[in-house]
Tab-separated table of C-alpha atoms in Angstrom:
chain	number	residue	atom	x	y	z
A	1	UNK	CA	-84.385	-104.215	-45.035
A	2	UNK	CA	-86.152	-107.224	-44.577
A	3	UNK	CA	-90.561	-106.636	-44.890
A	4	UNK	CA	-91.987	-106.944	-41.480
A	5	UNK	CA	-93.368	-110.631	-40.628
A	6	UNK	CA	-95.744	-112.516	-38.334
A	7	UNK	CA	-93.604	-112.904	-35.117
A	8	UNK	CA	-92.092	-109.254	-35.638
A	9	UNK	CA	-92.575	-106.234	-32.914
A	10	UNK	CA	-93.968	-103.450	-35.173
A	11	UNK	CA	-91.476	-100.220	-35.024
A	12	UNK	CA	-92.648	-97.743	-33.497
A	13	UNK	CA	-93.429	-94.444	-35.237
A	14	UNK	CA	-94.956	-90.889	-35.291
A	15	UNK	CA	-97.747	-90.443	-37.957
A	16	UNK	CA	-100.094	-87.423	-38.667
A	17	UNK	CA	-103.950	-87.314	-38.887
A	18	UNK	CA	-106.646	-84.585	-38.633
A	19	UNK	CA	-108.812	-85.211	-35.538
A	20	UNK	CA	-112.496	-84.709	-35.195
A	21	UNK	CA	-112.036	-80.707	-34.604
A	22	UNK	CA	-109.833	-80.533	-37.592
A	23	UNK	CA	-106.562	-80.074	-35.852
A	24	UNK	CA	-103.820	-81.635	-37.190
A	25	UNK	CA	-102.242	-84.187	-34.642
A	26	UNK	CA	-98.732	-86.328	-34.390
A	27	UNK	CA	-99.394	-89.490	-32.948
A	28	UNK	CA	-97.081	-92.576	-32.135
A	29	UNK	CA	-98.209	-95.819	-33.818
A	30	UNK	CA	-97.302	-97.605	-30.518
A	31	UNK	CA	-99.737	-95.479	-28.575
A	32	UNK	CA	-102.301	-96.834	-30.456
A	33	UNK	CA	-101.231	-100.445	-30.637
A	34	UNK	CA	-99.974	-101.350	-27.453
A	35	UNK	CA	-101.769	-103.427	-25.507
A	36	UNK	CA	-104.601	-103.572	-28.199
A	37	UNK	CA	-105.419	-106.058	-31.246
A	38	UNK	CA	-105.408	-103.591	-34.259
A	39	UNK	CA	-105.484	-104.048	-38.379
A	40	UNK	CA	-103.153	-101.610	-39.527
A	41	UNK	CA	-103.478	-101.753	-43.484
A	42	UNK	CA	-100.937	-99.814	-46.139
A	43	UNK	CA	-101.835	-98.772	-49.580
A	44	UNK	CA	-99.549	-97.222	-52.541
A	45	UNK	CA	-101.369	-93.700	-52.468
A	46	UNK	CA	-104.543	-91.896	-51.870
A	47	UNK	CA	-107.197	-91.756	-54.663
A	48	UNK	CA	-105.614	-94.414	-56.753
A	49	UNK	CA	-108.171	-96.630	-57.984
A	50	UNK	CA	-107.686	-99.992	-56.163
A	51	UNK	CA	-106.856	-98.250	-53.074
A	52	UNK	CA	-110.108	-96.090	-53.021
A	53	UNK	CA	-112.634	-98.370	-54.976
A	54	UNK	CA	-111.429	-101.988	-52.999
A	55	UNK	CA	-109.083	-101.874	-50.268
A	56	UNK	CA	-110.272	-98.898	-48.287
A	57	UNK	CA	-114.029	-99.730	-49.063
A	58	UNK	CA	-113.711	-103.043	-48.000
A	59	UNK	CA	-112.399	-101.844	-44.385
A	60	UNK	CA	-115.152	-99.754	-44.044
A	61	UNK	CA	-117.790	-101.788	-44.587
A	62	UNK	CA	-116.026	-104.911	-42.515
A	63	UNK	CA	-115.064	-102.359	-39.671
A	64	UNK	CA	-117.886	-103.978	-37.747
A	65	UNK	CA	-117.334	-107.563	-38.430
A	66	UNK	CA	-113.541	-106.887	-37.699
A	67	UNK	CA	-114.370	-104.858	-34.314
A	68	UNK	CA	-116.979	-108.110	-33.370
A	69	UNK	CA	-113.581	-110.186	-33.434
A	70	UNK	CA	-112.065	-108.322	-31.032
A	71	UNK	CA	-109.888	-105.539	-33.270
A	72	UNK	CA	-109.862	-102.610	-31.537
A	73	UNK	CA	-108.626	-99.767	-34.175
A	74	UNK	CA	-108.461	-100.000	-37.960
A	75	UNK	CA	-105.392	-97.776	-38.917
A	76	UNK	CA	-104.789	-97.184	-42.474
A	77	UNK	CA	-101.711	-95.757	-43.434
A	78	UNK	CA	-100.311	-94.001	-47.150
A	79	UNK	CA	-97.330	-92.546	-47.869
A	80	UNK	CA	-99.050	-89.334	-48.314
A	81	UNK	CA	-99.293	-85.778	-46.469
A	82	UNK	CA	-102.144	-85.092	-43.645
A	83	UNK	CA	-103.426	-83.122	-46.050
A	84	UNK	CA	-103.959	-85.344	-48.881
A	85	UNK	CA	-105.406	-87.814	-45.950
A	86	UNK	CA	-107.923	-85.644	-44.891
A	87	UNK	CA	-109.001	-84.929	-47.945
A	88	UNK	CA	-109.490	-88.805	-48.633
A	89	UNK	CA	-111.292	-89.430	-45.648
A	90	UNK	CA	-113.999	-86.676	-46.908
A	91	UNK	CA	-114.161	-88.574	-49.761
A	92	UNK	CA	-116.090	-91.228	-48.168
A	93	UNK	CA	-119.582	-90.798	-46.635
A	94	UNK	CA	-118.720	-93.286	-43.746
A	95	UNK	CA	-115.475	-94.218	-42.770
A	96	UNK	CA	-116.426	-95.402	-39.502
A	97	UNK	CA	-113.611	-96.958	-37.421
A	98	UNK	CA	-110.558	-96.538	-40.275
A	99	UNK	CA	-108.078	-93.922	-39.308
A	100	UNK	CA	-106.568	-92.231	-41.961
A	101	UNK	CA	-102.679	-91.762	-41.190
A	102	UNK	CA	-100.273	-89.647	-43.254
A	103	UNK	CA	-96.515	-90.944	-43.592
A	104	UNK	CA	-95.373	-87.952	-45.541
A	105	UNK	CA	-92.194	-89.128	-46.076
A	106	UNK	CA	-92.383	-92.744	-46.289
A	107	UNK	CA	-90.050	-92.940	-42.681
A	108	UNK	CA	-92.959	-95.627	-41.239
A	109	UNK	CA	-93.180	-97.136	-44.610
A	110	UNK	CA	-89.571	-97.692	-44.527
A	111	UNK	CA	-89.304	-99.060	-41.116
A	112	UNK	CA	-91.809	-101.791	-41.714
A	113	UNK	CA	-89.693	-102.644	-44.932
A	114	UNK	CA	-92.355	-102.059	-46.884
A	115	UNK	CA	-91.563	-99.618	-49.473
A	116	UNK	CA	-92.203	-99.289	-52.882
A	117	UNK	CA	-90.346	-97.533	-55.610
A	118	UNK	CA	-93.175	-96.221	-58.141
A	119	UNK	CA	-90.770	-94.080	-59.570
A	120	UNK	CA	-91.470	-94.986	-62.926
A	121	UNK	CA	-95.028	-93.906	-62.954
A	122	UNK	CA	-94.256	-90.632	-61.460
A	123	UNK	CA	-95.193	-91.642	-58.105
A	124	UNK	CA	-91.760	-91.751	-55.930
A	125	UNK	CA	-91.888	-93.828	-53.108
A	126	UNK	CA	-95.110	-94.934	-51.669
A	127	UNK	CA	-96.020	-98.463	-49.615
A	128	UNK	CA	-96.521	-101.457	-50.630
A	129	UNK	CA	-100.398	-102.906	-50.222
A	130	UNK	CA	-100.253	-104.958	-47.017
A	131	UNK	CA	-102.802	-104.994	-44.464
A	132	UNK	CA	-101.208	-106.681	-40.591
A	133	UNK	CA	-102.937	-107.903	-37.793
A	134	UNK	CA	-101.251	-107.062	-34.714
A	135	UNK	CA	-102.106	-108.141	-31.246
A	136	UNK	CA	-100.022	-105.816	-28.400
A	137	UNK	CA	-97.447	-104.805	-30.821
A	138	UNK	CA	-96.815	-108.307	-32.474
A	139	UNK	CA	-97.492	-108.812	-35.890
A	140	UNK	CA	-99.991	-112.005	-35.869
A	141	UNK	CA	-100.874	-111.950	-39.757
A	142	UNK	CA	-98.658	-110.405	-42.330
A	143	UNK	CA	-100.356	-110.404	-45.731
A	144	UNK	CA	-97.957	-108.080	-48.599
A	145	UNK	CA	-99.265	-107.721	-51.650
A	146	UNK	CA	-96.253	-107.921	-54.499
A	147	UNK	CA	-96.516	-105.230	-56.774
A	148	UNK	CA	-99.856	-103.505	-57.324
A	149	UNK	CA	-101.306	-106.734	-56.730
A	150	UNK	CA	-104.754	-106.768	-54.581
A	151	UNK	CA	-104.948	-110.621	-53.389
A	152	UNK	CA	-104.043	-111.061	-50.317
A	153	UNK	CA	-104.929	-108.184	-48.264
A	154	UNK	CA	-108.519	-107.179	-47.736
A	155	UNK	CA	-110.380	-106.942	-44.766
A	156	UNK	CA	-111.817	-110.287	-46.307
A	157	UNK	CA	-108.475	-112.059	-45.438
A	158	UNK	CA	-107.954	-110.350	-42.140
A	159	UNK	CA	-111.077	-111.535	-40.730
A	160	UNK	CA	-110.775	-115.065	-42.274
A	161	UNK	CA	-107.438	-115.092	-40.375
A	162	UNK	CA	-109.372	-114.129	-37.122
């Protein structure tokens, strides 16, 4: 399958999250894209070092420059379980606007065409590092990282792009 690209409706797609009363919660990526502009950002795994010392990080502390543009929700998704999620989102003091969503079993990952086969390093099949903005369910910037690579998609580039 061909990765997602700038022009491209996103897929649509149920992900899981704890909410603010600690109840886990199924929730349909269009629901929260439709009709909204929205950064929704992909990372190989939770607590991996780039992931949890750059990428994430980064959309934290630009979650207010990004919302000043205009983005609405910051949804950050890893081929994880909720629970692992959760746990990461502790992990931070502040995580402000990001919302941490679990794709268990890569199914999102792999609708987006954005899987990655980590196999080797005992990881299975996570995401590829990509971070999209998407304006009512269009993808407007597609930056995909090759790899492991971390160049092209920070919240640097997103709001650069914006």
């Amino acid at each position: 399958m061909a990765p997602i690209a700038v022009g491209d409706k996103i897929p649509d797609g149920t992900l899981a999250y704890f909410d603010e009363q600690d109840q886990m919660q199924q929730v349909s990526i269009h629901s929260l894209t439709a009709g909204k502009k929205v950064v929704l950002f992909g990372v190989p795994g939770a607590f991996t070092p780039t992931c949890s010392m750059k990428h994430v990080p980064g959309f934290i502390e630009k979650s207010d420059d990004l919302k000043s543009k205009g983005v609405e929700e910051l949804l950050l998704i890893s081929v994880n379980d909720p629970f692992v999620m959760k746990a990461w989102k502790k992990s931070y003091p502040e995580t402000k606007n990001v919302k941490f969503l679990a794709d268990g079993a890569a199914k999102y990952t792999h609708a987006l065409g954005l899987e990655l086969d980590l196999a080797e390093k005992g990881l299975g099949i996570r995401s590829r590092r990509f971070a999209l903005l998407v304006d009512d369910l269009k993808v407007v910037v597609a930056n995909i990282e090759s790899g492991g690579e971390f160049t092209v998609s920070s919240a640097d580039e997103i709001l650069a792009a914006l």
